Amino acid sequence: MKQHILALLSRLFVSMSHHSIRYHEMILPLIHEVVKPDSPLREALLEDTLYLWRDVVQNAPSPKSPSEVNSQLPALIQHLEEGVGV
């Protein structure tokens, strides 16, 4: 069920395009929680969360707080190196 919610959020971010920026404050903590190395949600939700993060980045013309969006990069790069692709 949680995977379906993340997929729905991804589709919403795509459909809202640059208007989705107003929801960054809600979504970025969720992404951060899942990509943390010790997160219990990581195994079940990581792939869908990476897709969501991709859609957040692609559909924001200029994030309110680039440092918040970019703060996820080290963890996301690590996941890509581990073979979890987006």
Short mmCIF file of C-alpha atoms in Angstrom, two decimals, residues 4-58:
data_model
loop_
_atom_site.label_atom_id
_atom_site.label_comp_id
_atom_site.label_asym_id
_atom_site.label_seq_id
_atom_site.Cartn_x
_atom_site.Cartn_y
_atom_site.Cartn_z
CA HIS A 4 1.16 2.79 -4.22
CA ILE A 5 1.06 6.03 -2.24
CA LEU A 6 4.61 6.87 -3.30
CA ALA A 7 3.75 6.11 -6.93
CA LEU A 8 0.71 8.36 -6.67
CA LEU A 9 2.81 11.15 -5.17
CA SER A 10 5.26 10.79 -8.07
CA ARG A 11 2.45 11.14 -10.58
CA LEU A 12 1.10 14.16 -8.73
CA PHE A 13 4.49 15.87 -8.83
CA VAL A 14 4.73 15.22 -12.56
CA SER A 15 1.23 16.53 -13.21
CA MET A 16 1.73 19.64 -11.04
CA SER A 17 5.02 20.41 -12.78
CA HIS A 18 6.62 23.58 -11.36
CA HIS A 19 3.65 24.13 -9.02
CA SER A 20 4.76 21.09 -7.05
CA ILE A 21 7.43 23.16 -5.33
CA ARG A 22 4.97 24.19 -2.64
CA TYR A 23 4.92 20.57 -1.43
CA HIS A 24 8.67 20.15 -1.01
CA GLU A 25 8.48 20.83 2.71
CA MET A 26 6.19 17.82 3.07
CA ILE A 27 7.93 15.42 0.69
CA LEU A 28 11.63 16.01 1.39
CA PRO A 29 11.47 14.77 5.02
CA LEU A 30 9.71 11.63 3.77
CA ILE A 31 12.45 11.01 1.22
CA HIS A 32 15.10 11.63 3.86
CA GLU A 33 13.49 9.17 6.25
CA VAL A 34 13.48 6.35 3.73
CA VAL A 35 17.01 6.81 2.39
CA LYS A 36 18.65 6.88 5.83
CA PRO A 37 20.91 3.83 6.19
CA ASP A 38 19.20 2.70 9.40
CA SER A 39 15.63 3.29 8.23
CA PRO A 40 13.26 0.37 8.75
CA LEU A 41 11.35 1.61 5.68
CA ARG A 42 14.37 1.43 3.41
CA GLU A 43 14.06 -2.12 2.17
CA ALA A 44 10.38 -1.91 1.25
CA LEU A 45 10.20 1.67 -0.05
CA LEU A 46 13.60 2.63 -1.41
CA GLU A 47 12.98 2.11 -5.11
CA ASP A 48 9.66 3.98 -5.13
CA THR A 49 11.19 6.74 -3.03
CA LEU A 50 14.01 7.16 -5.55
CA TYR A 51 11.44 7.55 -8.32
CA LEU A 52 9.61 10.13 -6.21
CA TRP A 53 12.85 12.05 -5.57
CA ARG A 54 13.58 12.02 -9.30
CA ASP A 55 10.15 13.46 -10.06
CA VAL A 56 10.52 16.11 -7.36
CA VAL A 57 13.80 17.27 -8.86
CA GLN A 58 12.66 17.12 -12.48
#
